[in-house]
Amino acid sequence: MKKLTLTFIAIACFLKVFSQNIPSSKDDKKMEWWKEAKFGMFIHWGIYSVPAGVYKDKPVKGIGEWIMNTAKIPVKEYQSYAPQFNPDKYNPEAWVKMAKDAGMKYIIITSKHHDGFAMFDSKVTDWDIMDASPYKKDILKPLVEACKKAGIKIGFYYSQAQDWVHPGGAASGGSWDEAQKGSFDAYLDKISIPQVKEILSNYGEPDILWWDTPQNMTPERAAKFDAIVKQHPNLITNNRLGGGFDGDTETPEQFVPSTGFPGRNWEACMTINDTWGFKSTDKDWKSAKTLIRNLTDVVSKGGNFLLNVGPDAHGEIPEASITRLAEIGNWLKINKESVYGTTASPFPFLSWGRATRKQQKLYLHIFDNPADGKLKVPMLNKVTKAYLLSDSTKLLQTKRIGKNMEVMLPKQLPDTINTVVVLEFLGEPNVAPSPVSGKKITASSEQPNATAKNLLDGNRLTKWEAVKGQKDAVLEIDLNTVFDISTLIVDEPWHPWEDKKQDITLEYKQGNNWLPVLKVTTGGIGMIKNFTPVKARYFKLTIHNQNTQPTLLEWQLYGSE
């Protein structure tokens, strides 16, 4: 690839919109351990592990913990699974050791999921582990004790709105059984709110409370829960309570957002296969390579990575999960310095991998080994030392070539998944902005509070949206000068499970003609696409949305270093 010509700026720190380390109003002392931790374990476990994705001898599509809703299982029939839930092989000490060996610093477990089953001794219902199952033991207590003994932080997931068993609980898509009908407010007052008080008072002070699916949660209803949270000033909560309460963290699910969340603490939660709760038919396991790179990608953008395991009805975590967690742990034993306590990359984009920072050290995470063995780092700072993190005694040669610092790599990298090179440097990172930063962008249509300029601010919390009723829109950008562009990044506002797709065509202008670069269909969560470099000043995106008006959160263009 041809080297991208960029105008570098000599400023004390990198452009604000890409720093992702900006303190927010919630960014107080209670978040310090969380921002240091970077990596946690999610545990989805409950009655749904008994059917394990199969109902009436037929596999049920979708994620395992939603089987009651997906298959529309009547309440009484679903409750009949409880006598079969006897996790005789549950070993919380082994689970905590597994998490710790994997390099995880905190654990969040489902105290109650959408099926309403409490994994603790609840005094406001018999639909819990003590009364409805033969196990007759509180699941949460021994896990809390094991975590405290091992120095692992502990948190509880709690479904505050959806409950498919207790009358009045919310149900996505609507109820399907007369037994579910009742007053939602009465449900909140008699079941949900008392149970939140139980899990926040019966196990010492938990570190995290993880809300989910805020269906029907008005500001007034959510305020009742917020009043409880305020009694626990060190409790970290996420953004899923509803009613306009932001919580402390953003929670992108099953994907890594291309730009992170500037000004917000955020945590990408993800499964190792395709489901959260145990599903016997799901064998689509992500590789250790994918998971290690996802962890790196998240951390490089200033976030935390919450990786899920789904134990079966006996309390055993699938062997495939155990194996992958061990592989991640082995990588972190060597490379932990480049993850824990780091801040986001000062570079808006690197074609060969990712970067993290800790004071005067840059950690360069190499995903794709350069063919010529020269790692090009687009920064003007003086570098005092370069070496492999896995062997700091072997120094690497560096050479200034124009606006790049080139690092001479060994012929054979020690890790084909992610080799980390450390650069020690002076001053604040002096790097190039994105080619689109501060440039002029126009749209064929836009809404007053969702204008095209929002696409260039590096912030997923803002968006551009075409006028309602339109299915097609065009965006054009003037980069002011000619760039070699080889990467398109777009970010979208939907979730993977919503399957909202958009057809996108990228073109560049040559003379008076627009020439095609690529045409793709997104999955609704954004994407990164590489292509043969094109040299141009003007670029155009044409977007078609079959179901609603086109909308994007971010549009970025990059070239090689």
Coordinates of C-alpha atoms in Angstrom, one line a residue:
M1 CA 0.0 0.0 0.0
K2 CA 1.1 3.6 -0.6
K3 CA 1.8 5.6 2.4
L4 CA -1.0 7.9 3.5
T5 CA -0.1 11.5 3.4
L6 CA -1.5 13.2 6.5
T7 CA -1.1 16.6 8.2
F8 CA 0.3 16.0 11.7
I9 CA -0.5 18.3 14.5
A10 CA 1.8 19.2 17.3
I11 CA -0.6 19.4 20.2
A12 CA -0.3 18.2 23.8
C13 CA -2.8 15.4 23.5
F14 CA -4.7 13.7 20.7
L15 CA -8.0 15.1 19.4
K16 CA -10.7 15.0 22.0
V17 CA -13.2 13.0 20.0
F18 CA -10.9 10.1 19.7
S19 CA -9.2 10.1 23.1
Q20 CA -12.0 8.1 24.8
N21 CA -10.4 8.9 28.2
I22 CA -12.5 11.9 29.0
P23 CA -13.9 11.9 32.5
S24 CA -17.6 11.9 32.7
S25 CA -19.9 13.1 35.4
K26 CA -20.1 9.5 36.6
D27 CA -16.3 9.0 36.4
D28 CA -15.6 9.1 40.1
K29 CA -13.6 7.1 42.6
K30 CA -15.9 4.0 42.5
M31 CA -15.0 3.4 38.9
E32 CA -11.2 3.3 39.5
W33 CA -11.0 -0.5 40.0
W34 CA -13.4 -1.1 37.1
K35 CA -11.3 0.9 34.7
E36 CA -8.2 -0.9 35.8
A37 CA -9.8 -4.3 35.5
K38 CA -10.6 -4.4 31.8
F39 CA -11.8 -8.0 31.7
G40 CA -14.7 -9.8 33.5
M41 CA -16.8 -12.9 33.4
F42 CA -20.5 -13.0 32.7
I43 CA -22.5 -16.0 33.9
H44 CA -26.0 -16.8 32.6
W45 CA -27.4 -19.6 34.6
G46 CA -30.9 -20.7 35.5
I47 CA -33.9 -23.0 34.8
Y48 CA -33.4 -22.5 31.1
S49 CA -30.3 -24.8 31.3
V50 CA -32.7 -27.7 31.8
P51 CA -34.4 -27.6 28.4
A52 CA -31.1 -26.4 27.0
G53 CA -32.6 -25.1 23.8
V54 CA -34.9 -28.1 23.1
Y55 CA -38.7 -28.1 23.6
K56 CA -40.9 -31.1 22.8
D57 CA -37.9 -32.9 21.3
K58 CA -37.3 -30.0 18.8
P59 CA -34.5 -27.5 18.8
V60 CA -35.8 -23.9 19.4
K61 CA -34.2 -21.1 17.5
G62 CA -32.5 -18.3 19.3
I63 CA -30.6 -17.9 22.5
G64 CA -31.0 -20.5 25.2
E65 CA -32.2 -18.3 28.1
W66 CA -35.1 -17.0 26.0
I67 CA -36.6 -20.5 25.3
M68 CA -39.7 -19.9 27.4
N69 CA -40.6 -16.7 25.4
T70 CA -39.4 -18.0 22.0
A71 CA -41.3 -21.3 22.2
K72 CA -44.3 -19.7 24.1
I73 CA -44.1 -22.3 26.9
P74 CA -47.0 -22.0 29.3
V75 CA -46.1 -20.9 32.9
K76 CA -47.0 -24.2 34.6
E77 CA -45.2 -26.2 32.0
Y78 CA -42.1 -24.1 32.3
Q79 CA -42.2 -24.4 36.1
S80 CA -42.1 -28.2 35.7
Y81 CA -38.4 -27.8 34.7
A82 CA -37.5 -26.6 38.2
P83 CA -37.6 -30.1 39.9
Q84 CA -35.0 -31.1 37.3
F85 CA -32.7 -28.2 38.2
N86 CA -30.3 -29.8 40.7
P87 CA -26.8 -28.5 40.1
D88 CA -24.9 -31.2 42.0
K89 CA -21.6 -30.3 40.3
Y90 CA -21.7 -26.6 41.1
N91 CA -18.3 -25.6 42.4
P92 CA -18.1 -21.9 42.9
E93 CA -14.4 -22.0 44.0
A94 CA -13.5 -23.8 40.7
W95 CA -15.4 -21.2 38.7
V96 CA -13.7 -18.3 40.5
K97 CA -10.3 -19.9 40.0
M98 CA -11.1 -20.4 36.3
A99 CA -12.0 -16.8 35.9
K100 CA -8.9 -15.6 37.8
D101 CA -6.6 -17.9 35.8
A102 CA -8.2 -16.4 32.6
G103 CA -7.2 -13.0 33.8
M104 CA -10.7 -11.8 34.7
K105 CA -11.0 -9.3 37.5
Y106 CA -14.7 -9.5 38.2
I107 CA -17.7 -11.8 37.8
I108 CA -21.4 -10.9 37.1
I109 CA -24.0 -13.7 37.5
T110 CA -27.7 -13.7 36.8
S111 CA -29.5 -13.4 40.1
K112 CA -32.8 -13.5 38.2
H113 CA -33.3 -13.6 34.4
H114 CA -36.5 -13.0 32.4
D115 CA -38.0 -16.3 33.4
G116 CA -38.4 -14.8 36.9
F117 CA -36.5 -17.6 38.6
A118 CA -34.5 -16.3 41.6
M119 CA -31.1 -18.0 42.0
F120 CA -31.2 -17.0 45.7
D121 CA -33.4 -17.4 48.7
S122 CA -36.1 -14.7 48.0
K123 CA -38.7 -14.0 50.6
V124 CA -41.2 -12.6 48.2
T125 CA -41.8 -15.6 46.0
D126 CA -41.6 -19.4 45.9
W127 CA -40.3 -19.3 42.4
D128 CA -36.7 -19.5 43.6
I129 CA -33.8 -21.9 44.1
M130 CA -34.8 -22.7 47.7
D131 CA -38.5 -23.5 47.2
A132 CA -38.9 -24.7 43.6
S133 CA -35.8 -26.8 43.0
P134 CA -34.4 -29.9 44.8
Y135 CA -31.1 -28.1 45.3
K136 CA -32.4 -26.1 48.2
K137 CA -29.2 -24.0 48.4
D138 CA -28.6 -20.3 47.7
I139 CA -26.5 -20.2 44.5
L140 CA -25.2 -16.6 45.0
K141 CA -23.8 -16.8 48.5
P142 CA -21.0 -19.4 48.0
L143 CA -20.0 -17.6 44.8
V144 CA -19.8 -14.2 46.6
E145 CA -17.6 -15.9 49.3
A146 CA -15.3 -17.5 46.7
C147 CA -14.9 -14.2 44.9
K148 CA -14.1 -12.3 48.1
K149 CA -11.5 -14.9 49.1
A150 CA -9.8 -14.7 45.7
G151 CA -9.9 -10.9 45.4
I152 CA -12.4 -10.9 42.5
K153 CA -15.1 -8.3 42.4
I154 CA -18.7 -9.6 42.3
G155 CA -21.8 -8.3 40.5
F156 CA -25.4 -9.4 40.0
Y157 CA -27.5 -9.3 36.8
Y158 CA -31.1 -8.6 37.6
S159 CA -34.1 -8.4 35.1
Q160 CA -36.0 -5.6 36.6
A161 CA -38.9 -5.5 34.1
Q162 CA -39.3 -8.7 32.2
D163 CA -40.6 -11.6 34.1
W164 CA -42.5 -14.3 32.3
V165 CA -43.8 -16.3 35.3
H166 CA -44.9 -13.7 37.9
P167 CA -48.3 -12.0 37.1
G168 CA -47.8 -8.5 35.7
G169 CA -44.2 -8.9 34.7
A170 CA -43.3 -7.5 31.3
A171 CA -42.9 -9.8 28.3
S172 CA -41.2 -8.9 25.1
G173 CA -43.7 -9.4 22.3
G174 CA -46.6 -9.6 24.7
S175 CA -47.8 -12.3 27.1
W176 CA -49.0 -15.7 25.8
D177 CA -50.5 -17.2 29.0
E178 CA -53.4 -16.0 31.1
A179 CA -51.2 -16.7 34.2
Q180 CA -48.9 -13.9 33.1
K181 CA -51.5 -11.2 33.2
G182 CA -51.6 -8.7 36.0
S183 CA -50.5 -5.2 37.0
F184 CA -47.0 -4.3 36.0
D185 CA -46.8 -1.7 38.8
A186 CA -48.0 -4.3 41.4
Y187 CA -45.3 -6.7 40.0
L188 CA -42.6 -4.0 40.5
D189 CA -43.8 -3.2 44.0
K190 CA -44.3 -6.8 45.2
I191 CA -41.5 -8.7 43.4
S192 CA -38.9 -6.7 41.6
I193 CA -38.2 -3.9 44.0
P194 CA -38.1 -6.2 47.1
Q195 CA -35.8 -8.6 45.3
V196 CA -33.4 -5.8 44.3
K197 CA -33.2 -4.9 48.0
E198 CA -32.6 -8.5 48.9
I199 CA -29.6 -9.0 46.5
L200 CA -28.1 -5.6 47.6
S201 CA -28.4 -6.4 51.3
N202 CA -27.9 -10.1 51.8
Y203 CA -24.4 -10.6 50.5
G204 CA -22.5 -7.6 51.8
E205 CA -22.0 -4.8 49.3
P206 CA -21.9 -6.1 45.7
D207 CA -19.8 -4.2 43.3
I208 CA -22.0 -4.1 40.2
L209 CA -25.8 -4.3 39.5
W210 CA -26.5 -5.1 35.9
W211 CA -30.0 -4.2 34.7
D212 CA -31.5 -5.6 31.5
T213 CA -34.3 -5.0 29.0
P214 CA -36.1 -1.9 30.5
Q215 CA -39.5 -2.7 28.9
N216 CA -42.3 -0.4 30.2
M217 CA -39.9 1.4 32.5
T218 CA -41.1 5.0 32.7
P219 CA -39.0 7.6 34.6
E220 CA -41.4 7.3 37.6
R221 CA -41.0 3.5 37.7
A222 CA -37.2 3.6 37.2
A223 CA -36.9 6.3 39.9
K224 CA -38.0 3.7 42.5
F225 CA -35.0 1.5 41.7
D226 CA -32.7 4.5 41.5
A227 CA -33.6 5.4 45.0
I228 CA -32.4 2.0 46.1
V229 CA -29.1 2.3 44.2
K230 CA -28.4 5.7 45.8
Q231 CA -28.2 3.9 49.1
H232 CA -25.2 2.1 47.8
P233 CA -22.8 4.8 46.7
N234 CA -20.0 2.4 45.6
L235 CA -22.4 0.3 43.4
I236 CA -21.7 0.5 39.7
T237 CA -24.8 0.2 37.4
N238 CA -25.2 0.0 33.7
N239 CA -27.4 1.9 31.3
R240 CA -30.3 -0.5 31.0
L241 CA -32.5 0.5 33.9
G242 CA -34.6 2.6 31.6
G243 CA -36.6 5.8 32.3
G244 CA -33.8 8.0 31.2
F245 CA -31.3 6.8 33.9
D246 CA -27.9 6.5 32.2
G247 CA -26.1 4.5 34.9
D248 CA -22.3 4.3 34.9
T249 CA -21.6 2.2 31.8
E250 CA -22.7 1.8 28.2
T251 CA -23.3 -1.9 27.2
P252 CA -22.8 -2.8 23.5
E253 CA -23.9 -6.4 23.2
Q254 CA -22.3 -9.0 20.9
F255 CA -20.1 -6.5 19.0
V256 CA -17.3 -4.1 19.4
P257 CA -18.3 -0.6 18.3
S258 CA -16.0 0.9 15.8
T259 CA -15.5 4.2 17.8
G260 CA -16.2 3.2 21.4
F261 CA -18.0 5.7 23.6
P262 CA -16.0 8.9 24.2
G263 CA -16.7 10.4 27.5
R264 CA -18.4 7.3 28.8
N265 CA -17.3 4.2 30.6
W266 CA -18.4 1.2 28.5
E267 CA -18.3 -2.5 28.5
A268 CA -18.8 -4.9 25.5
C269 CA -20.6 -8.1 26.6
M270 CA -20.2 -11.1 24.4
T271 CA -20.8 -14.9 24.3
I272 CA -18.1 -17.5 23.5
N273 CA -20.6 -19.3 21.2
D274 CA -23.9 -17.9 20.1
T275 CA -26.0 -18.1 23.2
W276 CA -25.9 -16.7 26.8
G277 CA -27.7 -19.5 28.6
F278 CA -26.6 -23.1 28.0
K279 CA -27.9 -24.5 24.8
S280 CA -27.0 -28.1 23.9
T281 CA -27.2 -27.6 20.2
D282 CA -25.0 -24.5 20.0
K283 CA -21.5 -25.6 18.9
D284 CA -20.5 -22.4 17.1
W285 CA -17.6 -21.5 19.4
K286 CA -15.4 -18.5 18.8
S287 CA -11.7 -19.2 18.5
A288 CA -9.2 -18.1 21.2
K289 CA -7.7 -15.9 18.4
T290 CA -11.0 -14.1 17.9
L291 CA -11.6 -13.6 21.7
I292 CA -8.1 -12.3 22.4
R293 CA -8.3 -9.9 19.5
N294 CA -11.8 -8.8 20.7
L295 CA -10.4 -8.2 24.2
T296 CA -7.6 -6.1 22.6
D297 CA -10.0 -4.2 20.4
V298 CA -12.2 -3.3 23.2
V299 CA -9.4 -2.2 25.5
S300 CA -7.8 -0.2 22.7
K301 CA -11.0 1.9 22.5
G302 CA -11.2 2.5 26.2
G303 CA -13.7 -0.2 27.2
N304 CA -14.0 -3.4 29.3
F305 CA -14.7 -6.8 27.9
L306 CA -17.4 -9.0 29.7
L307 CA -17.2 -12.5 28.3
N308 CA -20.0 -15.0 29.1
V309 CA -20.1 -18.6 30.1
G310 CA -23.4 -20.6 30.3
P311 CA -23.2 -23.5 32.8
D312 CA -25.5 -26.6 32.2
A313 CA -28.2 -27.8 34.7
H314 CA -25.6 -29.8 36.6
G315 CA -23.4 -26.7 37.2
E316 CA -20.7 -27.5 34.7
I317 CA -19.3 -25.0 32.3
P318 CA -18.8 -26.4 28.8
E319 CA -15.4 -27.7 28.0
A320 CA -15.1 -25.5 25.0
S321 CA -15.5 -22.4 27.2
I322 CA -12.9 -23.7 29.7
T323 CA -10.4 -24.3 27.0
R324 CA -10.7 -20.9 25.5
L325 CA -10.6 -19.1 28.8
A326 CA -7.3 -21.0 29.6
E327 CA -5.9 -19.8 26.2
I328 CA -6.8 -16.2 27.0
G329 CA -5.2 -16.5 30.4
N330 CA -2.0 -17.9 28.9
W331 CA -1.8 -14.9 26.5
L332 CA -2.5 -12.4 29.4
K333 CA 0.2 -13.9 31.6
I334 CA 2.7 -12.7 29.1
N335 CA 0.9 -9.5 27.9
K336 CA -1.0 -8.3 31.0
E337 CA 1.0 -5.1 31.2
S338 CA -0.6 -4.1 27.8
V339 CA -4.1 -4.6 29.0
Y340 CA -4.7 -3.8 32.7
G341 CA -4.7 -0.2 33.7
T342 CA -4.2 1.0 30.2
T343 CA -6.0 3.8 28.4
A344 CA -7.3 4.0 24.9
S345 CA -5.1 4.2 21.7
P346 CA -4.0 7.7 20.7
F347 CA -4.3 6.6 17.1
P348 CA -7.7 6.8 15.4
F349 CA -6.9 3.8 13.3
L350 CA -4.0 1.4 12.6
S351 CA -4.1 -0.9 9.6
W352 CA -1.9 -3.6 11.2
G353 CA -3.6 -3.9 14.7
R354 CA -4.4 -1.9 17.8
A355 CA -2.6 0.1 20.5
T356 CA -3.0 0.8 24.2
R357 CA -1.2 3.2 26.4
K358 CA 0.1 3.5 29.9
Q359 CA 1.9 6.7 30.7
Q360 CA 5.0 6.9 28.5
K361 CA 4.6 3.5 27.0
L362 CA 2.7 2.5 23.9
Y363 CA 1.7 -1.1 23.5
L364 CA 1.4 -2.0 19.8
H365 CA -0.7 -5.1 19.3
I366 CA 0.2 -6.6 16.0
F367 CA -2.6 -8.6 14.3
D368 CA -1.2 -8.5 10.8
N369 CA 2.6 -8.8 10.4
P370 CA 3.9 -6.3 7.8
A371 CA 5.3 -8.1 4.8
D372 CA 8.5 -6.0 4.9
G373 CA 9.0 -6.6 8.6
K374 CA 8.7 -2.8 9.4
L375 CA 6.0 -1.7 11.8
K376 CA 5.0 1.8 10.8
V377 CA 3.8 3.9 13.7
P378 CA 2.4 7.3 12.7
M379 CA 3.7 9.5 15.5
L380 CA 6.3 12.3 15.7
N381 CA 7.4 11.7 19.3
K382 CA 10.9 10.8 20.1
V383 CA 11.1 7.1 20.9
T384 CA 13.7 6.1 23.6
K385 CA 13.3 2.3 23.5
A386 CA 11.4 -0.4 21.6
Y387 CA 11.2 -4.1 22.5
L388 CA 8.9 -7.1 22.5
L389 CA 6.8 -7.3 25.7
S390 CA 7.4 -11.0 25.8
D391 CA 11.2 -10.4 26.0
S392 CA 12.2 -6.9 27.1
T393 CA 16.0 -7.7 26.9
K394 CA 15.9 -7.8 23.1
L395 CA 15.7 -4.3 21.9
L396 CA 14.2 -3.5 18.5
Q397 CA 15.7 -1.0 16.1
T398 CA 13.7 2.1 15.2
K399 CA 14.1 4.6 12.4
R400 CA 12.3 7.9 11.6
I401 CA 10.9 7.8 8.0
G402 CA 9.1 11.1 7.4
K403 CA 6.1 11.2 9.8
N404 CA 6.3 7.5 10.7
M405 CA 8.4 5.8 13.3
E406 CA 9.4 2.4 11.8
V407 CA 10.1 -0.5 14.1
M408 CA 12.2 -3.4 12.7
L409 CA 10.5 -6.6 13.7
P410 CA 12.1 -10.0 14.1
K411 CA 11.6 -12.4 11.2
Q412 CA 9.4 -14.6 13.3
L413 CA 6.9 -13.0 15.7
P414 CA 6.5 -14.9 18.9
D415 CA 2.7 -14.8 18.8
T416 CA 0.6 -15.1 15.6
I417 CA -2.5 -14.0 17.4
N418 CA -1.3 -10.8 18.9
T419 CA 2.4 -10.0 19.4
V420 CA 2.9 -6.9 21.6
V421 CA 5.7 -4.3 20.9
V422 CA 6.4 -1.7 23.5
L423 CA 7.5 1.8 22.5
E424 CA 8.8 4.1 25.3
F425 CA 8.4 7.7 24.2
L426 CA 8.7 11.3 25.3
G427 CA 5.9 13.8 25.7
E428 CA 2.2 13.4 24.8
P429 CA 1.4 11.4 21.7
N430 CA 1.7 13.6 18.6
V431 CA -0.2 11.8 16.0
A432 CA -2.4 12.5 12.9
P433 CA -6.1 13.0 13.1
S434 CA -8.5 11.0 11.1
P435 CA -8.7 12.1 7.4
V436 CA -12.3 13.1 7.9
S437 CA -11.8 15.1 11.1
G438 CA -13.1 18.6 10.7
K439 CA -13.9 18.2 7.1
K440 CA -17.0 19.3 5.2
I441 CA -19.8 16.7 4.9
T442 CA -23.2 17.1 3.2
A443 CA -26.3 14.9 3.2
S444 CA -29.2 14.7 0.7
S445 CA -31.5 15.0 3.7
E446 CA -31.1 15.1 7.5
Q447 CA -33.1 15.7 10.6
P448 CA -32.6 18.8 12.8
N449 CA -31.1 16.9 15.7
A450 CA -29.5 14.2 13.6
T451 CA -27.3 16.1 11.1
A452 CA -24.5 14.8 8.9
K453 CA -21.8 16.5 11.0
N454 CA -22.5 14.0 13.8
L455 CA -21.0 11.3 11.6
L456 CA -17.5 12.8 12.1
D457 CA -17.4 13.4 15.8
G458 CA -16.2 10.0 16.9
N459 CA -19.2 9.6 19.2
R460 CA -21.7 6.7 19.0
L461 CA -24.2 8.7 21.1
T462 CA -24.9 11.1 18.2
K463 CA -26.2 10.2 14.8
W464 CA -27.2 11.3 11.3
E465 CA -30.7 10.3 10.1
A466 CA -32.4 11.0 6.8
V467 CA -35.8 12.5 6.7
K468 CA -38.6 10.1 7.7
G469 CA -40.3 8.3 4.9
Q470 CA -37.2 8.2 2.7
K471 CA -35.5 4.9 2.0
D472 CA -32.5 6.3 0.2
A473 CA -29.9 8.9 1.0
V474 CA -26.5 10.2 -0.2
L475 CA -23.6 11.5 1.9
E476 CA -20.6 13.4 0.4
I477 CA -17.4 14.5 2.0
D478 CA -14.6 16.8 0.9
L479 CA -11.2 15.8 2.5
N480 CA -9.7 19.1 1.3
T481 CA -6.7 17.3 -0.2
V482 CA -6.0 14.0 -1.9
F483 CA -5.7 11.0 0.4
D484 CA -4.9 7.3 -0.3
I485 CA -7.9 5.7 1.3
S486 CA -8.1 1.9 1.8
T487 CA -10.5 1.4 4.8
L488 CA -14.2 2.3 5.3
I489 CA -15.7 2.3 8.8
V490 CA -19.4 2.9 9.5
D491 CA -21.2 2.6 12.8
E492 CA -24.9 1.9 13.2
P493 CA -27.4 2.3 16.0
W494 CA -29.0 -1.2 16.2
H495 CA -28.4 -4.5 17.9
P496 CA -27.2 -7.7 16.2
W497 CA -30.4 -9.5 17.0
E498 CA -32.6 -6.9 15.3
D499 CA -31.1 -7.8 11.9
K500 CA -31.6 -4.3 10.6
K501 CA -29.5 -4.1 7.4
Q502 CA -28.5 -1.3 5.1
D503 CA -27.1 -1.4 1.6
I504 CA -24.1 0.9 1.3
T505 CA -22.1 1.9 -1.8
L506 CA -18.9 3.8 -1.5
E507 CA -17.6 5.9 -4.5
Y508 CA -14.8 8.3 -5.1
K509 CA -14.6 11.2 -7.6
Q510 CA -12.2 11.2 -10.5
G511 CA -12.5 14.3 -12.6
N512 CA -16.2 14.8 -13.1
N513 CA -17.0 11.1 -12.6
W514 CA -18.0 9.1 -9.6
L515 CA -16.3 5.6 -9.6
P516 CA -17.3 2.7 -7.4
V517 CA -15.1 1.4 -4.6
L518 CA -17.3 -1.2 -2.9
K519 CA -20.9 -2.2 -2.3
V520 CA -21.8 -4.0 0.9
T521 CA -24.8 -4.9 3.1
T522 CA -24.3 -4.2 6.7
G523 CA -25.6 -6.3 9.6
G524 CA -27.0 -3.3 11.6
I525 CA -24.0 -2.9 13.9
G526 CA -21.5 -1.2 11.6
M527 CA -18.5 -2.6 9.9
I528 CA -14.9 -2.2 8.9
K529 CA -14.1 -2.9 5.2
N530 CA -10.7 -2.8 3.6
F531 CA -10.2 -2.4 -0.1
T532 CA -7.5 -1.6 -2.8
P533 CA -6.3 2.0 -2.1
V534 CA -7.9 4.8 -4.1
K535 CA -6.4 8.3 -4.3
A536 CA -9.1 11.0 -4.1
R537 CA -10.3 14.1 -2.4
Y538 CA -14.1 13.5 -2.7
F539 CA -16.0 10.4 -1.4
K540 CA -19.7 9.5 -1.5
L541 CA -21.8 7.1 0.4
T542 CA -25.2 6.0 -1.0
I543 CA -27.4 4.3 1.6
H544 CA -30.5 2.2 1.1
N545 CA -32.7 1.1 4.0
Q546 CA -35.6 -1.2 3.1
N547 CA -37.5 -0.7 6.3
T548 CA -36.9 2.8 7.5
Q549 CA -35.0 6.0 6.8
P550 CA -31.2 5.5 6.5
T551 CA -29.2 6.3 9.6
L552 CA -25.6 6.1 10.7
L553 CA -23.7 6.9 13.9
E554 CA -20.2 7.3 12.3
W555 CA -18.5 7.4 8.9
Q556 CA -14.7 7.2 8.9
L557 CA -12.2 6.8 6.1
Y558 CA -8.5 5.7 6.6
G559 CA -5.5 4.7 4.6
S560 CA -2.3 2.8 5.5
E561 CA 0.3 4.4 7.7

